Structure formats: C-alpha cells, structure tokens
Amino acid sequence: MIDQDIPRFKERLLSELSDVVEARRLIAAPAPAPSPPRRPGWRRVPALTGIAALAVALAVLPVVTSPRESGSQAFAVIVGADGVIEVNWSAGDFDDGPALQRRLREAGVDVRVDTVPASPSAVGKAPSFSTGSGLPPPGIAYPDDGANRLTIDPAVFTGTVTLTIGVEADGQDYAFMEEVFEPGEPFGGLHCRLGEPVTAADLAPYADRAGVRIAWSVITSLADDVNGGWSMTSEQVDAAPDGQVVWGYARNADVVDIEVLPEGQRVPEGWETRLSDLACTPEQAARWQD
C-alpha cells in the first residue's frame, strides 16, 4: 500500500496501469483445468509513486517518463499500406503533444484533447495517450513483448482516443510535472553542479535562489510488499532532514516537494533514484556557478 500522497494526475495514471495489467493477466492466463491452476509469475516491479510508478507503465501503456535527448520528437505515427496506424514511442516520450494530435488526426483517428496544468518543462508534452482503461477495444493492439508501440486499425476502431497535453498553469497546482532538476524547472541542472548523490543539506541553501519553498518529506519505511513490489511510507518534516534526495517535483510555482531517504538507510536492490531524465551538461551546471 502506498501511504504517501500522490499527485492526482499520477494517481489516475497508476490506476489505469493497474487496470491494464490485470486485464492482460486475465487474457494470458491458461484456461481452467480440473486441478487448480497456478497463478502466473509476476514480474518484480516497484510499487512506488512518481518516477518509479510511471516507469513501470512503459511496458503496458503509452504513458511514459523515460530518458530522452533534449529537443527530440520522440514518437512516430506511421500509416501502413493496409491503412493500419502504428504509434511508436520507443525513442522516448510524447514530447510534442500538438504534433502528436495533428498526426493522429491526419491519419484519420478521432482525437479528444484534455489539458492539465503542467510544470514549466512539461508544457506542451503529452503525458497520457489513452484508449480507455481495461481491455483494449477492438482495433487497438499492444504488442505482447511490451514494446513501446501500439497499432490502430481505423476500419475496426471507430472510437475516440484521449490525448492529455500539459499547458501553462495559471496559479494552480501542477497536475503533470517533470523532475525538479530538469532544465526549465526550479532546480534545473543543480545536481550537475553539486554532483550525485544530492543530500538535503546540499539542496536547502538553493531554495531562496530558485524562488521556492521546499516541502520536505522523509521516507519512514521502505520494504518488499506481498505483491512483489515495494511498499513505502513517508512523512512531512519541517526542516531539511539528514539524507539523500531521491526525487522531487514542483507542486506549483512557489513550492517544491522533495523526498529524502534517511542517512544510513540503504537503497534497495533494483530501486533507483532519478533526479532528471536528461544527461548532465556543462551548460546545466554553469547556471549555478557562484
């Protein structure tokens, strides 16, 4: 169980992910035999919020937060000779939501657009491309190997796909956000200047310079759960705790939420921290030179 508060938008994505995982499990399960069938083995995945939860979604839903090169258009919409449309995002994520919307409509797909307030570097990106939760409708197919693509047969699928696009916030909390250390975000590139791991004590002095208040949370427990994932709890604290920053997101233009793993607590095997999807560059570090 995840006791930590999850941003509303990411909670919805995680819910959709759970629906699709369960639907695929039911499809893949063998027909009932006279003796009780064994439950299919579950792949070990981290049941965490934010980065980890979204990274798991790569295998089953086109909802992605993955490493990419700045400025790349990390998707392709290809119409085959038979009219079947392939949407491929193996190069990264949907960095240009309006372009994806345009390409799908040009290919004859009915696209509905939802907008959500987004952090600065997430404006214009499409965090969610959805055909609905649960079983894929007729005419929509995902590959069995979990590759980052899907096909749409417009002769069969006549429904609507929903594309969610991040837009500039007008004072609201962000519903979709990139990591706070990414270029354009309040602490963009700071980890490149400080070096990793970044501790809470390293980060705290830069809040005033970034013009934000840090809302600190410290992980109070992190352990295996019964489903083969991770169970995590955390609590808010008033001051920078001793420990390593494991992730952070801007809540709005004024507040940044930072999660800290306490000093002396080991990061479990297979559970990685990620401060940014983008590789460090001298330009990112130079922003924070004294």
Short mmCIF file of C-alpha atoms in Angstrom, two decimals:
data_model
loop_
_atom_site.label_atom_id
_atom_site.label_comp_id
_atom_site.label_asym_id
_atom_site.label_seq_id
_atom_site.Cartn_x
_atom_site.Cartn_y
_atom_site.Cartn_z
CA MET A 1 0.00 0.00 0.00
CA ILE A 2 1.21 3.50 -0.77
CA ASP A 3 0.54 5.82 2.12
CA GLN A 4 2.24 8.81 0.55
CA ASP A 5 0.10 11.45 -1.11
CA ILE A 6 0.24 11.09 -4.90
CA PRO A 7 -0.43 13.97 -7.29
CA ARG A 8 -3.94 13.49 -8.64
CA PHE A 9 -2.89 13.07 -12.23
CA LYS A 10 -0.26 10.46 -11.48
CA GLU A 11 -2.70 8.60 -9.25
CA ARG A 12 -5.07 8.34 -12.22
CA LEU A 13 -2.26 7.04 -14.44
CA LEU A 14 -1.30 4.43 -11.85
CA SER A 15 -4.95 3.35 -11.64
CA GLU A 16 -5.11 2.94 -15.42
CA LEU A 17 -1.89 0.96 -15.33
CA SER A 18 -3.31 -1.41 -12.73
CA ASP A 19 -6.44 -1.96 -14.85
CA VAL A 20 -4.41 -2.86 -17.93
CA VAL A 21 -2.03 -5.14 -16.03
CA GLU A 22 -4.98 -7.05 -14.62
CA ALA A 23 -6.70 -7.24 -18.00
CA ARG A 24 -3.58 -8.63 -19.64
CA ARG A 25 -3.13 -11.14 -16.84
CA LEU A 26 -6.65 -12.42 -17.47
CA ILE A 27 -6.04 -12.68 -21.20
CA ALA A 28 -2.75 -14.52 -20.74
CA ALA A 29 -4.00 -16.87 -18.02
CA PRO A 30 -4.47 -20.51 -19.15
CA ALA A 31 -7.97 -21.94 -19.37
CA PRO A 32 -9.18 -23.52 -16.11
CA ALA A 33 -8.03 -27.10 -15.67
CA PRO A 34 -9.54 -29.78 -13.42
CA SER A 35 -6.84 -29.05 -10.87
CA PRO A 36 -6.43 -25.51 -9.55
CA PRO A 37 -4.18 -23.57 -11.96
CA ARG A 38 -1.06 -21.93 -10.63
CA ARG A 39 -1.02 -18.18 -10.61
CA PRO A 40 1.21 -16.77 -13.39
CA GLY A 41 4.52 -15.41 -12.16
CA TRP A 42 4.56 -11.70 -11.60
CA ARG A 43 7.43 -9.56 -12.83
CA ARG A 44 9.04 -7.70 -9.95
CA VAL A 45 8.14 -4.01 -10.22
CA PRO A 46 8.42 -1.16 -7.71
CA ALA A 47 5.02 -0.14 -6.32
CA LEU A 48 6.10 3.45 -5.85
CA THR A 49 4.86 6.90 -6.70
CA GLY A 50 6.04 9.28 -9.33
CA ILE A 51 9.07 8.18 -11.35
CA ALA A 52 9.02 4.52 -10.43
CA ALA A 53 5.30 4.04 -10.99
CA LEU A 54 5.39 5.78 -14.36
CA ALA A 55 8.48 3.89 -15.48
CA VAL A 56 6.60 0.63 -14.99
CA ALA A 57 3.90 1.95 -17.31
CA LEU A 58 6.31 1.82 -20.22
CA ALA A 59 5.63 -1.88 -20.63
CA VAL A 60 1.86 -1.68 -20.88
CA LEU A 61 0.60 1.84 -21.52
CA PRO A 62 1.79 4.69 -23.69
CA VAL A 63 2.24 6.85 -20.62
CA VAL A 64 5.93 7.47 -20.33
CA THR A 65 8.64 9.28 -18.50
CA SER A 66 11.85 7.94 -19.97
CA PRO A 67 15.37 9.12 -20.84
CA ARG A 68 15.43 11.29 -23.92
CA GLU A 69 17.60 13.78 -25.74
CA SER A 70 16.57 17.41 -25.44
CA GLY A 71 14.70 18.70 -28.46
CA SER A 72 13.94 15.30 -29.98
CA GLN A 73 10.47 14.36 -31.24
CA ALA A 74 10.27 11.01 -29.54
CA PHE A 75 7.31 9.41 -31.28
CA ALA A 76 6.25 8.32 -34.75
CA VAL A 77 2.82 7.86 -36.34
CA ILE A 78 3.13 5.55 -39.34
CA VAL A 79 0.28 4.59 -41.68
CA GLY A 80 0.88 1.22 -43.35
CA ALA A 81 -0.19 0.16 -46.82
CA ASP A 82 -3.16 -1.66 -45.28
CA GLY A 83 -4.28 1.52 -43.52
CA VAL A 84 -3.29 0.28 -40.06
CA ILE A 85 -1.70 3.05 -37.98
CA GLU A 86 1.31 2.40 -35.77
CA VAL A 87 2.08 4.77 -32.92
CA ASN A 88 5.67 4.21 -31.79
CA TRP A 89 7.30 5.98 -28.87
CA SER A 90 10.33 3.69 -28.45
CA ALA A 91 12.68 6.68 -28.71
CA GLY A 92 11.29 8.32 -25.58
CA ASP A 93 8.03 10.07 -24.76
CA PHE A 94 5.45 12.28 -26.42
CA ASP A 95 7.48 15.48 -26.23
CA ASP A 96 5.25 17.42 -28.64
CA GLY A 97 1.59 16.90 -27.80
CA PRO A 98 0.14 19.17 -30.52
CA ALA A 99 2.25 17.42 -33.18
CA LEU A 100 1.02 14.02 -32.00
CA GLN A 101 -2.58 15.27 -32.09
CA ARG A 102 -2.11 16.60 -35.61
CA ARG A 103 -0.51 13.40 -36.93
CA LEU A 104 -3.25 11.20 -35.49
CA ARG A 105 -6.00 13.35 -36.97
CA GLU A 106 -4.23 13.37 -40.34
CA ALA A 107 -4.22 9.57 -40.11
CA GLY A 108 -7.98 9.54 -39.54
CA VAL A 109 -8.09 8.93 -35.78
CA ASP A 110 -10.69 10.80 -33.73
CA VAL A 111 -8.69 12.56 -31.01
CA ARG A 112 -10.10 14.28 -27.93
CA VAL A 113 -7.72 16.60 -26.12
CA ASP A 114 -7.69 17.15 -22.37
CA THR A 115 -5.40 19.80 -20.90
CA VAL A 116 -3.81 19.83 -17.46
CA PRO A 117 -1.69 22.50 -15.73
CA ALA A 118 1.95 21.48 -16.07
CA SER A 119 5.33 22.42 -14.65
CA PRO A 120 7.47 24.60 -16.93
CA SER A 121 9.40 21.86 -18.74
CA ALA A 122 6.26 19.73 -19.14
CA VAL A 123 4.24 22.35 -21.04
CA GLY A 124 3.37 21.03 -24.49
CA LYS A 125 4.13 17.41 -23.63
CA ALA A 126 1.55 14.66 -23.74
CA PRO A 127 1.85 12.51 -20.62
CA SER A 128 -1.17 10.36 -21.44
CA PHE A 129 -2.38 8.81 -24.68
CA SER A 130 -5.32 6.65 -23.75
CA THR A 131 -7.87 4.44 -25.46
CA GLY A 132 -9.56 3.77 -22.15
CA SER A 133 -8.73 1.56 -19.20
CA GLY A 134 -9.10 -2.18 -19.01
CA LEU A 135 -9.12 -4.35 -22.13
CA PRO A 136 -8.01 -2.62 -25.36
CA PRO A 137 -11.07 -2.04 -27.58
CA PRO A 138 -11.36 -3.88 -30.91
CA GLY A 139 -8.96 -2.39 -33.44
CA ILE A 140 -6.38 -1.36 -30.81
CA ALA A 141 -3.49 -3.74 -30.25
CA TYR A 142 -0.48 -3.62 -27.95
CA PRO A 143 2.48 -5.94 -28.65
CA ASP A 144 2.87 -8.94 -26.36
CA ASP A 145 6.54 -8.15 -25.84
CA GLY A 146 5.74 -4.88 -24.09
CA ALA A 147 7.45 -2.76 -26.75
CA ASN A 148 6.60 0.93 -26.74
CA ARG A 149 4.14 0.98 -29.59
CA LEU A 150 0.54 0.22 -30.46
CA THR A 151 -1.49 -0.22 -33.62
CA ILE A 152 -4.85 1.27 -34.52
CA ASP A 153 -6.96 -0.27 -37.28
CA PRO A 154 -9.36 2.54 -38.28
CA ALA A 155 -11.53 0.05 -40.16
CA VAL A 156 -12.32 -1.60 -36.82
CA PHE A 157 -11.74 1.07 -34.18
CA THR A 158 -14.16 3.95 -34.67
CA GLY A 159 -13.97 5.33 -31.15
CA THR A 160 -12.02 8.21 -29.69
CA VAL A 161 -8.55 8.33 -28.20
CA THR A 162 -7.86 10.84 -25.47
CA LEU A 163 -4.66 12.85 -25.57
CA THR A 164 -3.72 14.76 -22.43
CA ILE A 165 -1.48 17.76 -23.01
CA GLY A 166 0.30 19.85 -20.39
CA VAL A 167 -0.41 23.59 -20.54
CA GLU A 168 0.98 26.56 -18.63
CA ALA A 169 -0.51 26.81 -15.16
CA ASP A 170 -2.44 29.90 -14.14
CA GLY A 171 -1.70 29.84 -10.43
CA GLN A 172 -2.95 26.27 -9.89
CA ASP A 173 -1.05 23.29 -8.57
CA TYR A 174 0.53 21.28 -11.35
CA ALA A 175 -1.24 18.10 -12.40
CA PHE A 176 1.65 16.94 -14.61
CA MET A 177 5.26 17.70 -13.87
CA GLU A 178 8.79 16.75 -14.80
CA GLU A 179 11.54 16.19 -12.25
CA VAL A 180 12.51 19.40 -10.49
CA PHE A 181 16.16 19.03 -11.57
CA GLU A 182 15.32 19.09 -15.28
CA PRO A 183 16.16 22.20 -17.34
CA GLY A 184 13.39 24.77 -17.00
CA GLU A 185 12.37 23.57 -13.55
CA PRO A 186 13.27 25.43 -10.31
CA PHE A 187 16.40 23.36 -9.63
CA GLY A 188 17.15 22.59 -13.28
CA GLY A 189 20.72 21.30 -13.61
CA LEU A 190 21.64 21.86 -9.97
CA HIS A 191 22.51 18.18 -9.49
CA CYS A 192 25.06 18.62 -12.28
CA ARG A 193 26.74 21.34 -10.22
CA LEU A 194 26.54 19.55 -6.87
CA GLY A 195 27.23 16.02 -8.07
CA GLU A 196 25.21 12.95 -7.11
CA PRO A 197 24.01 11.82 -4.70
CA VAL A 198 22.50 15.15 -3.67
CA THR A 199 21.79 15.48 0.03
CA ALA A 200 19.06 17.57 1.59
CA ALA A 201 21.74 19.72 3.22
CA ASP A 202 23.30 20.31 -0.22
CA LEU A 203 19.98 21.39 -1.70
CA ALA A 204 18.48 23.53 1.07
CA PRO A 205 20.64 26.67 0.56
CA TYR A 206 19.48 27.00 -3.06
CA ALA A 207 15.76 27.37 -2.32
CA ASP A 208 15.89 31.16 -1.96
CA ARG A 209 17.93 31.50 -5.13
CA ALA A 210 15.34 29.42 -7.00
CA GLY A 211 12.50 31.46 -5.50
CA VAL A 212 10.71 28.48 -3.98
CA ARG A 213 9.89 26.93 -0.63
CA ILE A 214 10.88 23.29 -0.14
CA ALA A 215 8.31 20.95 1.41
CA TRP A 216 10.44 18.14 2.81
CA SER A 217 9.29 14.55 3.23
CA VAL A 218 11.38 11.75 4.69
CA ILE A 219 10.87 8.07 3.91
CA THR A 220 9.93 6.27 7.12
CA SER A 221 9.73 2.73 5.75
CA LEU A 222 10.67 1.04 2.51
CA ALA A 223 10.22 -2.69 2.17
CA ASP A 224 9.05 -5.56 -0.02
CA ASP A 225 5.31 -5.94 -0.26
CA VAL A 226 3.28 -9.10 -0.77
CA ASN A 227 2.77 -8.37 -4.49
CA GLY A 228 6.47 -8.40 -5.31
CA GLY A 229 6.85 -4.63 -5.38
CA TRP A 230 7.81 -2.04 -2.81
CA SER A 231 5.75 -0.58 0.00
CA MET A 232 6.74 2.92 1.05
CA THR A 233 5.57 5.36 3.67
CA SER A 234 6.84 8.86 4.31
CA GLU A 235 6.04 11.84 6.47
CA GLN A 236 6.48 15.57 6.12
CA VAL A 237 9.10 17.31 8.23
CA ASP A 238 9.69 20.98 8.93
CA ALA A 239 13.41 21.19 8.12
CA ALA A 240 15.89 19.55 5.78
CA PRO A 241 16.48 16.02 7.12
CA ASP A 242 19.78 14.17 7.01
CA GLY A 243 19.78 12.00 3.92
CA GLN A 244 19.80 11.64 0.16
CA VAL A 245 17.35 13.35 -2.18
CA VAL A 246 15.66 10.58 -4.17
CA TRP A 247 13.26 12.67 -6.22
CA GLY A 248 11.49 15.97 -6.33
CA TYR A 249 8.71 17.76 -8.20
CA ALA A 250 7.42 21.31 -8.22
CA ARG A 251 3.96 21.38 -6.67
CA ASN A 252 3.29 24.81 -8.14
CA ALA A 253 5.28 27.93 -8.95
CA ASP A 254 6.08 28.51 -5.27
CA VAL A 255 6.50 25.10 -3.62
CA VAL A 256 8.75 22.14 -4.43
CA ASP A 257 8.16 18.69 -2.88
CA ILE A 258 11.40 16.85 -2.09
CA GLU A 259 11.58 13.22 -0.92
CA VAL A 260 14.58 12.18 1.18
CA LEU A 261 15.95 8.73 2.05
CA PRO A 262 17.32 8.98 5.60
CA GLU A 263 21.06 8.80 6.15
CA GLY A 264 22.15 5.23 6.81
CA GLN A 265 19.16 3.64 5.05
CA ARG A 266 20.18 1.57 2.06
CA VAL A 267 18.55 1.99 -1.34
CA PRO A 268 17.05 -1.46 -2.07
CA GLU A 269 18.40 -3.50 -4.95
CA GLY A 270 16.57 -2.77 -8.19
CA TRP A 271 15.24 0.55 -6.90
CA GLU A 272 16.95 3.52 -8.46
CA THR A 273 16.69 7.20 -7.77
CA ARG A 274 16.43 9.55 -10.71
CA LEU A 275 16.78 13.28 -10.40
CA SER A 276 16.46 14.02 -14.13
CA ASP A 277 15.75 12.20 -17.37
CA LEU A 278 18.40 14.25 -19.16
CA ALA A 279 22.14 13.75 -19.02
CA CYS A 280 24.14 16.49 -17.32
CA THR A 281 25.85 19.08 -19.49
CA PRO A 282 28.32 21.88 -18.68
CA GLU A 283 25.60 24.38 -19.57
CA GLN A 284 23.26 22.99 -16.91
CA ALA A 285 25.96 23.13 -14.24
CA ALA A 286 27.03 26.64 -15.28
CA ARG A 287 23.64 28.07 -14.35
CA TRP A 288 24.51 27.51 -10.70
CA GLN A 289 28.05 28.83 -10.66
CA ASP A 290 28.63 31.27 -7.81
#
